[in-house]
Amino acid sequence: METKSKNRCFGGVQGVYSHASEACACDMTFGLFLPEIAKDMEVPVLWYLSGLTCTHENAMTKAGAQAWAAEAGVALVFPDTSPRGEGVADDEAYDLGKGAGFYVNATETPWAPHFRMWDYVAEELPALIGQEFSVDMERQAITGHSMGGHGALTLAMSLPGRFRSVSAFAPIANPTQSDWGRKQLGAYLGADETKWAAHDATLLMREKGFDGPVLIDQGGNDQFLHLLKPEALAEAMAAKRQAGSFRTQPGYDHSYFFVSTFMEEHVAFHAEALYA
């Protein structure tokens, strides 16, 4: 692992690190914020998964999460959204290839050799962080925005006992029924739609639900509502009687202005679960 940068931040340290990833067969970069209290004790971990076109840096610099994580005594992990580098397959479209890993393990050509973001986020990166930093991997929570909200929800429901809480900002909620999903799941996983169901938060909510609290925020003026399909997830949560809240925030769009507005509440939501 190589340290790319370290900056003092709200009393703690915002670091950026790179390492050779076995899962993705390339070098990967991630951000990690450690609050000041991590000098004296292991702190719980909140994962933030970013959306389409993003890197590790977008939420790290735009979401305003470090101030609230420092106050709560929580570490923040900002993974990248896809493999990078020479030899990694890409596409001319912004919503496929680099910057659009969709948090799945690709099985199809040309994506399969590198696009294994599920294994990376679920297994490899947690193991590395638990080994190298002062964090308590027995206390984890997860959140994300858009494509990252999709990833947060699907990981949380598919790994029971791993995360104490899950939240999402404007998640891609029903990708098997959306152009933000059918295109990518077909490309990465093939034409057999039965393989897609494991990566659809609405279908997972109907089948499994989550063994902890859920918080969803959706902007009422989001320009991508027709692609996100929040109503499907809201209906699934209600039918499952899922513990948690699905909130529509009037006037807010899909941007980081929306994310940063409600970040304090999301960090507090997770801190309550992590320190319970």
Short mmCIF file of C-alpha atoms in Angstrom, two decimals:
data_model
loop_
_atom_site.label_atom_id
_atom_site.label_comp_id
_atom_site.label_asym_id
_atom_site.label_seq_id
_atom_site.Cartn_x
_atom_site.Cartn_y
_atom_site.Cartn_z
CA MET A 1 0.00 0.00 0.00
CA GLU A 2 1.24 3.48 -0.90
CA THR A 3 0.25 6.71 0.81
CA LYS A 4 -0.65 9.26 -1.87
CA SER A 5 -1.55 12.14 0.44
CA LYS A 6 -2.48 13.04 4.01
CA ASN A 7 -4.26 16.21 5.10
CA ARG A 8 -5.27 17.43 8.52
CA CYS A 9 -9.06 17.57 8.54
CA PHE A 10 -11.41 18.47 11.44
CA GLY A 11 -8.78 17.32 13.91
CA GLY A 12 -8.30 14.01 12.14
CA VAL A 13 -6.55 12.90 8.96
CA GLN A 14 -7.92 12.57 5.45
CA GLY A 15 -5.68 10.14 3.62
CA VAL A 16 -5.55 8.83 0.08
CA TYR A 17 -3.94 5.45 -0.56
CA SER A 18 -3.28 3.13 -3.48
CA HIS A 19 -2.61 -0.58 -3.59
CA ALA A 20 -2.36 -3.49 -5.99
CA SER A 21 -5.78 -5.12 -6.08
CA GLU A 22 -6.04 -8.86 -6.67
CA ALA A 23 -9.80 -8.62 -7.15
CA CYS A 24 -9.58 -5.99 -9.89
CA ALA A 25 -6.16 -7.00 -11.24
CA CYS A 26 -4.94 -3.39 -11.26
CA ASP A 27 -3.93 -0.63 -8.88
CA MET A 28 -6.84 0.85 -6.92
CA THR A 29 -7.10 4.10 -4.98
CA PHE A 30 -9.27 4.87 -1.95
CA GLY A 31 -9.76 7.65 0.57
CA LEU A 32 -9.91 7.10 4.33
CA PHE A 33 -10.78 9.67 6.97
CA LEU A 34 -9.75 8.87 10.53
CA PRO A 35 -11.10 11.11 13.31
CA GLU A 36 -8.72 12.32 16.00
CA ILE A 37 -10.04 9.77 18.49
CA ALA A 38 -8.58 7.01 16.30
CA LYS A 39 -5.19 7.85 17.86
CA ASP A 40 -6.42 6.32 21.11
CA MET A 41 -8.95 3.66 20.12
CA GLU A 42 -10.32 1.66 17.23
CA VAL A 43 -13.24 3.47 15.65
CA PRO A 44 -16.22 2.11 13.68
CA VAL A 45 -16.32 2.42 9.91
CA LEU A 46 -18.83 4.08 7.58
CA TRP A 47 -18.47 3.20 3.90
CA TYR A 48 -19.47 5.74 1.27
CA LEU A 49 -19.98 4.37 -2.25
CA SER A 50 -20.04 6.96 -5.02
CA GLY A 51 -22.09 7.16 -8.21
CA LEU A 52 -21.57 7.14 -11.95
CA THR A 53 -18.48 8.98 -13.30
CA CYS A 54 -17.06 9.46 -9.79
CA THR A 55 -13.72 8.44 -8.29
CA HIS A 56 -12.77 8.15 -4.62
CA GLU A 57 -12.36 11.93 -4.61
CA ASN A 58 -15.87 13.25 -5.35
CA ALA A 59 -17.55 12.53 -2.03
CA MET A 60 -14.30 13.06 -0.16
CA THR A 61 -14.22 16.70 -1.28
CA LYS A 62 -17.93 17.52 -1.86
CA ALA A 63 -20.09 15.65 0.63
CA GLY A 64 -18.99 17.45 3.79
CA ALA A 65 -18.97 14.19 5.71
CA GLN A 66 -15.70 14.56 7.62
CA ALA A 67 -16.97 17.27 9.98
CA TRP A 68 -19.81 15.07 11.18
CA ALA A 69 -17.70 11.90 11.24
CA ALA A 70 -15.10 13.67 13.38
CA GLU A 71 -17.80 14.71 15.83
CA ALA A 72 -19.27 11.21 15.93
CA GLY A 73 -15.93 9.38 16.14
CA VAL A 74 -16.43 7.40 12.92
CA ALA A 75 -13.98 6.53 10.14
CA LEU A 76 -15.05 7.15 6.53
CA VAL A 77 -13.99 4.98 3.59
CA PHE A 78 -14.28 6.35 0.04
CA PRO A 79 -13.57 3.56 -2.51
CA ASP A 80 -13.25 4.19 -6.22
CA THR A 81 -16.19 3.24 -8.44
CA SER A 82 -14.35 1.01 -10.90
CA PRO A 83 -10.97 -0.43 -11.89
CA ARG A 84 -8.60 1.97 -13.65
CA GLY A 85 -5.45 1.98 -15.74
CA GLU A 86 -4.07 0.72 -19.02
CA GLY A 87 -5.56 -2.55 -20.15
CA VAL A 88 -8.82 -1.98 -18.27
CA ALA A 89 -11.81 -2.13 -20.61
CA ASP A 90 -13.82 1.05 -21.14
CA ASP A 91 -16.71 2.39 -23.17
CA GLU A 92 -17.43 5.71 -24.84
CA ALA A 93 -20.61 6.10 -22.79
CA TYR A 94 -20.32 7.64 -19.33
CA ASP A 95 -22.51 4.94 -17.77
CA LEU A 96 -20.45 1.87 -18.67
CA GLY A 97 -16.82 0.97 -18.06
CA LYS A 98 -14.46 3.16 -16.06
CA GLY A 99 -16.37 5.13 -13.46
CA ALA A 100 -19.34 2.78 -13.77
CA GLY A 101 -18.46 -0.49 -12.06
CA PHE A 102 -21.99 -0.89 -10.62
CA TYR A 103 -20.59 -2.89 -7.68
CA VAL A 104 -20.89 -6.27 -9.41
CA ASN A 105 -18.49 -9.04 -10.41
CA ALA A 106 -18.54 -9.01 -14.20
CA THR A 107 -18.64 -12.34 -16.00
CA GLU A 108 -18.77 -11.11 -19.60
CA THR A 109 -16.13 -10.05 -22.14
CA PRO A 110 -14.37 -7.58 -22.05
CA TRP A 111 -15.26 -6.70 -18.45
CA ALA A 112 -14.58 -9.91 -16.54
CA PRO A 113 -10.79 -9.58 -16.02
CA HIS A 114 -11.02 -6.35 -13.99
CA PHE A 115 -14.58 -5.39 -13.13
CA ARG A 116 -14.96 -7.25 -9.85
CA MET A 117 -16.11 -4.39 -7.67
CA TRP A 118 -18.33 -6.59 -5.49
CA ASP A 119 -15.37 -8.66 -4.32
CA TYR A 120 -13.27 -5.52 -3.98
CA VAL A 121 -15.70 -3.66 -1.73
CA ALA A 122 -17.09 -6.67 0.12
CA GLU A 123 -13.85 -8.54 0.79
CA GLU A 124 -10.51 -7.18 -0.37
CA LEU A 125 -10.65 -3.54 0.72
CA PRO A 126 -12.21 -4.27 4.15
CA ALA A 127 -9.44 -6.80 4.84
CA LEU A 128 -6.76 -4.27 3.88
CA ILE A 129 -8.25 -1.46 5.95
CA GLY A 130 -8.74 -3.70 8.98
CA GLN A 131 -5.11 -4.75 8.77
CA GLU A 132 -3.53 -1.33 8.20
CA PHE A 133 -5.60 1.15 10.22
CA SER A 134 -7.01 1.75 13.70
CA VAL A 135 -10.58 0.73 12.93
CA ASP A 136 -13.07 -1.74 14.40
CA MET A 137 -14.30 -3.92 11.53
CA GLU A 138 -16.89 -5.49 13.84
CA ARG A 139 -18.77 -2.19 13.65
CA GLN A 140 -19.48 -1.22 10.05
CA ALA A 141 -22.21 0.78 8.30
CA ILE A 142 -22.65 1.72 4.65
CA THR A 143 -24.13 4.52 2.55
CA GLY A 144 -23.88 5.79 -1.01
CA HIS A 145 -25.26 8.06 -3.71
CA SER A 146 -27.05 7.02 -6.92
CA MET A 147 -25.09 4.03 -8.32
CA GLY A 148 -23.38 3.98 -4.93
CA GLY A 149 -26.73 3.91 -3.16
CA HIS A 150 -27.56 0.87 -5.28
CA GLY A 151 -24.28 -0.71 -4.19
CA ALA A 152 -24.77 0.13 -0.52
CA LEU A 153 -28.26 -1.36 -0.40
CA THR A 154 -27.43 -4.52 -2.32
CA LEU A 155 -24.29 -5.21 -0.29
CA ALA A 156 -26.09 -4.58 3.00
CA MET A 157 -28.97 -6.91 2.22
CA SER A 158 -26.72 -9.61 0.73
CA LEU A 159 -24.24 -9.70 3.63
CA PRO A 160 -26.40 -10.17 6.74
CA GLY A 161 -24.61 -9.24 9.93
CA ARG A 162 -21.89 -7.23 8.16
CA PHE A 163 -23.42 -3.74 8.47
CA ARG A 164 -25.32 -2.35 11.43
CA SER A 165 -27.14 0.24 9.32
CA VAL A 166 -27.55 1.26 5.69
CA SER A 167 -28.57 4.51 4.05
CA ALA A 168 -28.68 5.91 0.53
CA PHE A 169 -29.02 9.20 -1.28
CA ALA A 170 -31.13 8.90 -4.45
CA PRO A 171 -30.22 5.25 -5.09
CA ILE A 172 -30.74 3.46 -8.38
CA ALA A 173 -33.52 1.54 -6.69
CA ASN A 174 -34.84 -0.89 -9.30
CA PRO A 175 -32.10 -1.39 -11.92
CA THR A 176 -33.59 -4.49 -13.52
CA GLN A 177 -36.45 -2.24 -14.67
CA SER A 178 -34.41 0.85 -15.59
CA ASP A 179 -32.06 1.99 -18.35
CA TRP A 180 -29.66 2.70 -15.47
CA GLY A 181 -29.31 -0.98 -14.79
CA ARG A 182 -30.53 -3.10 -17.67
CA LYS A 183 -27.74 -1.81 -19.90
CA GLN A 184 -25.01 -2.34 -17.31
CA LEU A 185 -26.25 -5.58 -15.80
CA GLY A 186 -26.64 -7.02 -19.28
CA ALA A 187 -23.14 -5.93 -20.27
CA TYR A 188 -21.44 -7.13 -17.09
CA LEU A 189 -23.50 -10.22 -16.21
CA GLY A 190 -24.93 -11.36 -19.54
CA ALA A 191 -28.42 -11.76 -20.96
CA ASP A 192 -29.73 -14.13 -18.27
CA GLU A 193 -31.85 -11.75 -16.20
CA THR A 194 -32.11 -14.20 -13.31
CA LYS A 195 -28.50 -13.27 -12.53
CA TRP A 196 -29.45 -9.61 -12.24
CA ALA A 197 -31.86 -10.01 -9.31
CA ALA A 198 -29.07 -10.20 -6.73
CA HIS A 199 -28.15 -6.62 -7.67
CA ASP A 200 -31.58 -5.00 -7.47
CA ALA A 201 -32.37 -3.31 -4.14
CA THR A 202 -36.12 -3.44 -4.69
CA LEU A 203 -36.10 -7.17 -5.39
CA LEU A 204 -33.79 -7.83 -2.43
CA MET A 205 -36.01 -5.75 -0.15
CA ARG A 206 -39.06 -7.75 -1.19
CA GLU A 207 -37.22 -11.04 -0.65
CA LYS A 208 -34.93 -10.39 2.33
CA GLY A 209 -35.11 -6.91 3.77
CA PHE A 210 -32.29 -5.64 5.97
CA ASP A 211 -31.51 -6.76 9.51
CA GLY A 212 -31.15 -3.21 10.83
CA PRO A 213 -32.34 0.35 10.25
CA VAL A 214 -32.58 1.86 6.75
CA LEU A 215 -32.61 5.55 5.76
CA ILE A 216 -33.32 6.67 2.18
CA ASP A 217 -33.36 10.30 1.02
CA GLN A 218 -34.63 11.15 -2.45
CA GLY A 219 -34.75 14.62 -3.95
CA GLY A 220 -38.22 15.55 -5.15
CA ASN A 221 -36.80 17.52 -8.10
CA ASP A 222 -34.23 14.89 -9.07
CA GLN A 223 -33.76 15.04 -12.84
CA PHE A 224 -33.23 11.27 -12.95
CA LEU A 225 -36.35 10.07 -11.15
CA HIS A 226 -37.45 8.04 -14.18
CA LEU A 227 -34.15 6.12 -14.04
CA LEU A 228 -33.89 5.77 -10.25
CA LYS A 229 -37.44 4.43 -9.73
CA PRO A 230 -37.62 5.31 -6.01
CA GLU A 231 -41.32 4.46 -5.79
CA ALA A 232 -40.52 0.77 -6.32
CA LEU A 233 -38.17 0.65 -3.33
CA ALA A 234 -40.53 2.69 -1.16
CA GLU A 235 -43.35 0.23 -1.91
CA ALA A 236 -41.07 -2.74 -1.20
CA MET A 237 -40.01 -1.26 2.15
CA ALA A 238 -43.62 -0.70 3.13
CA ALA A 239 -44.66 -4.21 2.09
CA LYS A 240 -41.74 -5.74 4.02
CA ARG A 241 -42.45 -3.52 7.04
CA GLN A 242 -38.78 -2.65 6.96
CA ALA A 243 -37.46 -0.73 9.95
CA GLY A 244 -36.42 2.67 8.67
CA SER A 245 -37.49 5.70 6.67
CA PHE A 246 -37.91 6.64 3.02
CA ARG A 247 -37.97 10.43 2.76
CA THR A 248 -38.72 12.61 -0.25
CA GLN A 249 -36.98 15.97 0.08
CA PRO A 250 -38.96 18.62 -1.87
CA GLY A 251 -37.00 20.82 -4.27
CA TYR A 252 -33.72 18.89 -4.15
CA ASP A 253 -32.02 17.48 -7.25
CA HIS A 254 -29.42 14.74 -7.80
CA SER A 255 -26.32 16.81 -7.04
CA TYR A 256 -23.87 16.95 -4.16
CA PHE A 257 -25.73 20.04 -2.95
CA PHE A 258 -28.48 17.55 -2.08
CA VAL A 259 -26.08 15.00 -0.59
CA SER A 260 -24.22 17.52 1.56
CA THR A 261 -27.48 19.02 2.87
CA PHE A 262 -28.52 15.74 4.49
CA MET A 263 -25.11 14.26 5.23
CA GLU A 264 -25.16 15.32 8.89
CA GLU A 265 -28.38 13.37 9.44
CA HIS A 266 -27.01 10.29 7.70
CA VAL A 267 -23.78 10.25 9.70
CA ALA A 268 -25.75 10.70 12.93
CA PHE A 269 -28.10 7.87 11.88
CA HIS A 270 -25.14 5.54 11.38
CA ALA A 271 -23.28 6.68 14.49
CA GLU A 272 -26.28 5.81 16.62
CA ALA A 273 -26.25 2.26 15.24
CA LEU A 274 -22.45 1.92 15.39
CA TYR A 275 -22.19 3.03 19.02
CA ALA A 276 -25.31 1.27 20.26
#
